[in-house]
Tab-separated table of C-alpha atoms in Angstrom:
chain	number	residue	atom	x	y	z
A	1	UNK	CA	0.000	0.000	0.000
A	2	UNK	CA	1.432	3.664	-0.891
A	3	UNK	CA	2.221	6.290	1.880
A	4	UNK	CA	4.106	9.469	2.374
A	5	UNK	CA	6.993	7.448	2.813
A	6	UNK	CA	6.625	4.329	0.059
A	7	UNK	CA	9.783	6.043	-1.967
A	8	UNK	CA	11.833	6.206	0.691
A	9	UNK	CA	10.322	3.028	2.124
A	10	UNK	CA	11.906	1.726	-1.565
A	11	UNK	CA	15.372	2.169	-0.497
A	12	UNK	CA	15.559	1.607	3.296
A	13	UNK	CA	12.535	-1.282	3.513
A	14	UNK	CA	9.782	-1.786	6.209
A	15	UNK	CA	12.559	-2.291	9.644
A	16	UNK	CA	14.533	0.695	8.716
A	17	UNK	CA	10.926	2.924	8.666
A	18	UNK	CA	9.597	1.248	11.357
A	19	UNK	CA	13.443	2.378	13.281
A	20	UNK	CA	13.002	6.272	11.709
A	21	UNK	CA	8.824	6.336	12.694
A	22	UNK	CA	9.737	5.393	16.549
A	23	UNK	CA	13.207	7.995	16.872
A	24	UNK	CA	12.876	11.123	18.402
A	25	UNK	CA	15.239	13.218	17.643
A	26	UNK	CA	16.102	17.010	19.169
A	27	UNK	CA	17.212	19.453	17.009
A	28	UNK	CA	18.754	22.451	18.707
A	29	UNK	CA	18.885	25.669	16.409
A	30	UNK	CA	15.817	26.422	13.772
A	31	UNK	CA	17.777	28.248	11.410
A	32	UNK	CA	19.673	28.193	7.983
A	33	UNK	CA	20.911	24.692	8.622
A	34	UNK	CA	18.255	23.691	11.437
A	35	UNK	CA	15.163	24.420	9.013
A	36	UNK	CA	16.577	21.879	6.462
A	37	UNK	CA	17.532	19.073	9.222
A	38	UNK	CA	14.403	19.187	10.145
A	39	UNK	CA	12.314	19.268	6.783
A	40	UNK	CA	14.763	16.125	5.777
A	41	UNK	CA	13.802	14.680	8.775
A	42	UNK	CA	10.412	15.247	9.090
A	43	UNK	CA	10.486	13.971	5.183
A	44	UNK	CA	12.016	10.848	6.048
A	45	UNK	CA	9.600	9.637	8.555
A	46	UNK	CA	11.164	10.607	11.840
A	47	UNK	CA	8.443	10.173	14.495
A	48	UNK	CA	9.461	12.400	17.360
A	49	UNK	CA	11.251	15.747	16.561
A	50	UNK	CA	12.039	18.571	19.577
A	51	UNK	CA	12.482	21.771	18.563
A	52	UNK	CA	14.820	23.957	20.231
A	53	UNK	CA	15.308	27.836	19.119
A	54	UNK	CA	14.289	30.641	21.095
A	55	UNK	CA	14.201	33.208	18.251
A	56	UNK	CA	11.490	34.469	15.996
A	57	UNK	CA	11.772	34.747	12.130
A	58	UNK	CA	12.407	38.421	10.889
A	59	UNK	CA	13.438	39.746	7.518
A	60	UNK	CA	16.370	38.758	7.012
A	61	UNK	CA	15.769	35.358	7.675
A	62	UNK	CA	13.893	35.059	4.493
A	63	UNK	CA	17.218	34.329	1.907
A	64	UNK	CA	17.740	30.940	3.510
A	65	UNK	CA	15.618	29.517	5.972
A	66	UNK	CA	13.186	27.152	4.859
A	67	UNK	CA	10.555	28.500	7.386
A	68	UNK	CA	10.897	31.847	6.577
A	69	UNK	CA	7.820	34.112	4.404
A	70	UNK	CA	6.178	37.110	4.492
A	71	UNK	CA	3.374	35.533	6.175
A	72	UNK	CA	5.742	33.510	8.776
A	73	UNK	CA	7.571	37.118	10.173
A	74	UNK	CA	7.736	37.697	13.705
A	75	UNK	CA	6.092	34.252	14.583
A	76	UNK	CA	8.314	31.629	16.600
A	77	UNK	CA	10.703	29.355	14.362
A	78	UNK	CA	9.778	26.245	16.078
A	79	UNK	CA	5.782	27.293	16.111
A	80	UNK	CA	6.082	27.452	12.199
A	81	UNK	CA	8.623	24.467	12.139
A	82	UNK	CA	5.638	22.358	14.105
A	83	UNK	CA	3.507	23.646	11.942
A	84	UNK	CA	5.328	22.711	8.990
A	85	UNK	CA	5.894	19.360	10.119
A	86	UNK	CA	2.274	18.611	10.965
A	87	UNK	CA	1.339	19.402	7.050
A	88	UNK	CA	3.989	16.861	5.839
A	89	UNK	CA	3.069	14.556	8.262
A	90	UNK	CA	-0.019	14.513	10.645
A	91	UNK	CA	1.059	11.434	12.780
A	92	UNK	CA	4.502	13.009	13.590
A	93	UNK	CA	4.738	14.259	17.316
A	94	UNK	CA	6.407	17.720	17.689
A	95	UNK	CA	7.688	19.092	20.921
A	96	UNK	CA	8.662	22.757	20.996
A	97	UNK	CA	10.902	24.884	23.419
A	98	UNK	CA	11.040	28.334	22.891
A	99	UNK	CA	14.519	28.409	24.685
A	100	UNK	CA	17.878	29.627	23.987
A	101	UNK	CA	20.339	26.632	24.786
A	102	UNK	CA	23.409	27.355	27.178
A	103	UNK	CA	24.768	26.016	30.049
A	104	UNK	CA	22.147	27.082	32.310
A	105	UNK	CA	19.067	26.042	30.499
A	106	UNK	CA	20.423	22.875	29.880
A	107	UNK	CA	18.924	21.324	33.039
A	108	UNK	CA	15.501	21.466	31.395
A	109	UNK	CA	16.522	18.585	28.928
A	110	UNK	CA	16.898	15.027	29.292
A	111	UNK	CA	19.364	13.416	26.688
A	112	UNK	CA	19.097	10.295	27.537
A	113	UNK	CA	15.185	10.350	25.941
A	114	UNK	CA	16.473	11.664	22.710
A	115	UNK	CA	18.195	8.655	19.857
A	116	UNK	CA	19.652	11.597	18.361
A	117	UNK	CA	20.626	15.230	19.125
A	118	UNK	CA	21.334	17.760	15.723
A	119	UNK	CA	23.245	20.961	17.277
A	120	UNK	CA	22.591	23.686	14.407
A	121	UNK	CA	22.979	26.721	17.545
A	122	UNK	CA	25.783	29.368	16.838
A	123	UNK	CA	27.502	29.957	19.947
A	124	UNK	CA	30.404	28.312	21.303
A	125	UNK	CA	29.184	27.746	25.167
A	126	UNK	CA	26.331	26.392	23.776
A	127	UNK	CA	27.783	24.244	21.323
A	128	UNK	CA	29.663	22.432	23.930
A	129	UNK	CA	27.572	21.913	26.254
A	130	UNK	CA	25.450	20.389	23.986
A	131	UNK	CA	28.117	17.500	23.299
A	132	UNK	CA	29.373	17.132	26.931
A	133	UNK	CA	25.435	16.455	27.406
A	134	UNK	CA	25.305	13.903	24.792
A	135	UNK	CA	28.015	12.336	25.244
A	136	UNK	CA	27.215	11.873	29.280
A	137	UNK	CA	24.281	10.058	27.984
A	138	UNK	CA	25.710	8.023	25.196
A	139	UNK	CA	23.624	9.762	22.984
A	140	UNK	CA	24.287	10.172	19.203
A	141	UNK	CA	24.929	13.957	18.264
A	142	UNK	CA	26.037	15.516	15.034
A	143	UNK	CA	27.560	19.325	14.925
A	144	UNK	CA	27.225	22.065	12.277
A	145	UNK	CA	30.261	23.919	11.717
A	146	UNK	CA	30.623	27.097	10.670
A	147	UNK	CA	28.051	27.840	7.429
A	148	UNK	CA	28.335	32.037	6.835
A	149	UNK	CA	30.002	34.064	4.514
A	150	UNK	CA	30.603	31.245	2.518
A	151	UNK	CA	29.749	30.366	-1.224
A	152	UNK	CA	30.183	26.880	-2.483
A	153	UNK	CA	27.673	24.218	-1.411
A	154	UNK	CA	30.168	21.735	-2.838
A	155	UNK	CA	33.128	22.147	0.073
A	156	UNK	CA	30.910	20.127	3.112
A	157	UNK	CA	32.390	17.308	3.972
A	158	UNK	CA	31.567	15.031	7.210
A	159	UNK	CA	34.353	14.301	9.232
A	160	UNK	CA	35.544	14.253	13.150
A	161	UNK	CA	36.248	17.078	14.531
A	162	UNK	CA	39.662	16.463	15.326
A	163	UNK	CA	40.188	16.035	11.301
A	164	UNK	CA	38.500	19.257	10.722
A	165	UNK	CA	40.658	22.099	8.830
A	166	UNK	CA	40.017	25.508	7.703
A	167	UNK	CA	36.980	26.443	9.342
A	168	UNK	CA	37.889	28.392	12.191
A	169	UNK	CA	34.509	27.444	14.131
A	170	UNK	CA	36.234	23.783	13.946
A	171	UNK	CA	39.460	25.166	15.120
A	172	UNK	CA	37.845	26.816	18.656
A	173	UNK	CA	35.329	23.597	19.168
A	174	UNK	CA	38.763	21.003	18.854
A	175	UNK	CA	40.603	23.297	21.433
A	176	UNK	CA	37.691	23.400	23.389
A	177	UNK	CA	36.753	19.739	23.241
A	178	UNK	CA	39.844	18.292	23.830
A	179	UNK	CA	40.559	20.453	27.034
A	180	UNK	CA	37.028	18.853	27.884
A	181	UNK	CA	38.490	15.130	26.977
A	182	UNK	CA	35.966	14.568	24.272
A	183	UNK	CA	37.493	11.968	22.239
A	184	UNK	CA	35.437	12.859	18.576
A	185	UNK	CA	32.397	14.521	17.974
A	186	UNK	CA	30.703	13.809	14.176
A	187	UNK	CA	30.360	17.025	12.121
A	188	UNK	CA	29.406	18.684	9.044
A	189	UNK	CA	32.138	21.362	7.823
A	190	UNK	CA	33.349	23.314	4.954
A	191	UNK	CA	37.119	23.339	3.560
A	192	UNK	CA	35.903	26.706	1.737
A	193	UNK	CA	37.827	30.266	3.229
A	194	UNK	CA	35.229	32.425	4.645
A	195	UNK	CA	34.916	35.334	2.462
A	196	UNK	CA	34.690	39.209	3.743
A	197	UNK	CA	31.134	40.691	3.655
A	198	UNK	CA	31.067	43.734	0.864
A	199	UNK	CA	29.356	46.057	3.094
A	200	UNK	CA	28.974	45.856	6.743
A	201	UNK	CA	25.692	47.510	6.693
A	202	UNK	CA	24.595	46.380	10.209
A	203	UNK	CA	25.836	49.153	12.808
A	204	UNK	CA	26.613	48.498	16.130
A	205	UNK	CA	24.076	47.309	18.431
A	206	UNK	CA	21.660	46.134	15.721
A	207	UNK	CA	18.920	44.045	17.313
A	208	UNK	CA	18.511	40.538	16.193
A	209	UNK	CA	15.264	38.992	15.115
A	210	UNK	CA	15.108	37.903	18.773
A	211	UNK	CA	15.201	41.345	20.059
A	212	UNK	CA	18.444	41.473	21.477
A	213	UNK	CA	21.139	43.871	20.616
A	214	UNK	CA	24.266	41.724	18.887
A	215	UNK	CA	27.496	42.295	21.074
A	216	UNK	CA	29.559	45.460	20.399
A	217	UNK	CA	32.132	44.596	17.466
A	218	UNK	CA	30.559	40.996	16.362
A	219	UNK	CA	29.391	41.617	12.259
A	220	UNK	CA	26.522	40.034	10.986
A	221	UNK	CA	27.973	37.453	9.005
A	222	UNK	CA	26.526	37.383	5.204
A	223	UNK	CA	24.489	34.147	3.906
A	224	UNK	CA	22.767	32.719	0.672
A	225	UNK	CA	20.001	30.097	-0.132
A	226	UNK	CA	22.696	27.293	-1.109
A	227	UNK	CA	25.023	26.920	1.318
A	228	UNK	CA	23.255	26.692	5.222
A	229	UNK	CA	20.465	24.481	3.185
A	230	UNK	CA	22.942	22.222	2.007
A	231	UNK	CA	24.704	21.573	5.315
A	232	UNK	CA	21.797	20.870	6.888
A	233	UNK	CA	20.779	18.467	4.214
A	234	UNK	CA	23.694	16.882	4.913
A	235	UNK	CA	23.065	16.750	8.738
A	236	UNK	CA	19.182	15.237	7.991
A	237	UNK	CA	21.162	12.133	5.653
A	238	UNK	CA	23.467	11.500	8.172
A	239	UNK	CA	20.978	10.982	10.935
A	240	UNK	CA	18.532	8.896	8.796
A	241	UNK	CA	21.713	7.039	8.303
A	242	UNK	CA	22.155	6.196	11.734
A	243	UNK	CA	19.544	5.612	12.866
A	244	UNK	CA	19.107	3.053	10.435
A	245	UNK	CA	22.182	1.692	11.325
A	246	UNK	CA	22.060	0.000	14.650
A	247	UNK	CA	25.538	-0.887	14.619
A	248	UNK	CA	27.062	2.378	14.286
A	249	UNK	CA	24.641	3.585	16.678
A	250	UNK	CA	25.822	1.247	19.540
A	251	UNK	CA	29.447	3.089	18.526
A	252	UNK	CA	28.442	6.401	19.393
């Protein structure tokens, strides 16, 4: 019998759906690359998904995020996300947290309920605690690195951190991580030199679409429709993947 999912069904057959339709997986950042990890997931029959972003979608979130129209502006990313979701698939249950993830909102979240965490967050602090929290529970986690002011969709590549190069979002999380004795961490990266935005045309103390004024000094970096959407196409395969994959999973 046809469903949503027969194509897909096609390729990974009736145990590997049956693994994606009873994961729940938290994905922590609704943006450029979070959108897309979720739409791929959501896509591939994933039956849980927790949304994690505390921001709402403004202008200039319309050039690459997935989730981002006129109508959508100044609406919660994970309210639209669920949304979103819910009209691929009705039978897919969406948990939303309108929270901004560092080390002391962290509490609030269980790892050990997730099969799978996707960290698509910007900051640093955030970024790591986000793997010292998987890894205390054994739980699978994949990292974005670095995705702005770049160009060529073609440069991702998934690697370990600690065989990361170029991207100096990679270089601060393997300093970081090994202080921290993390022993490898899965990510998605890009080989491709950052470029230098034309025009800096946000001045200082520019609110974000959250509200909040962006720290004194810190540029807005620039961004496209190709590259975030890519990464976090990447991201989505490599959790289907997985979690298709009990092996590799009992490796994590």
């Amino acid at each position: 019998m046809q469903n949503r999912f027969s194509r897909t069904e096609l390729l990974l057959g009736k145990e590997n759906m049956n693994r994606l339709k009873k994961a729940r997986v938290a994905v922590f950042g609704i943006g450029g690359v979070g959108g897309y990890v979720v739409e791929a997931l959501a896509r591939s029959g994933v039956g849980t998904l927790d949304l994690i972003d505390h921001d709402k979608v403004c202008l200039t979130n319309i050039n690459r995020q997935i989730i981002a129209t006129e109508k959508t502006l100044g609406r919660y990313k994970v309210d639209v996300a669920k949304e979103r979701i819910l009209e691929i698939n009705h039978n897919a249950v969406v948990n939303t947290y309108k929270i901004f993830y560092m080390p002391d909102t962290a509490e609030q979240f269980d790892f050990s309920e997730y099969d799978y965490v996707v960290d698509a967050i910007d900051t640093v602090t955030g970024k790591i605690q986000l793997v010292l929290a998987a890894k205390q529970t054994g739980t699978p986690i994949i990292s974005s690195m670095g995705a702005g002011n770049k160009l060529d969709p073609a440069a991702f590549e998934v690697a370990d951190i600690y065989r990361t190069s170029v991207c100096p979002l990679a270089k601060v999380m393997r300093r970081e991580l090994k202080k921290r004795g993390v022993q490898k961490l899965k990510v998605v990266y890009s080989r491709e030199k950052a470029l230098k935005p034309m025009d800096d045309m946000q001045a200082a103390g520019e609110k974000s679409c959250s509200g909040s004024e962006q720290p004194e000094g810190k540029r807005v970096p620039g961004s496209n429709a190709f590259v975030p959407s890519v990464a976090g196409l990447i991201i989505g395969g490599e959790v289907v993947k997985d979690l298709c994959n009990p092996a590799l999973m009992a490796q994590a």
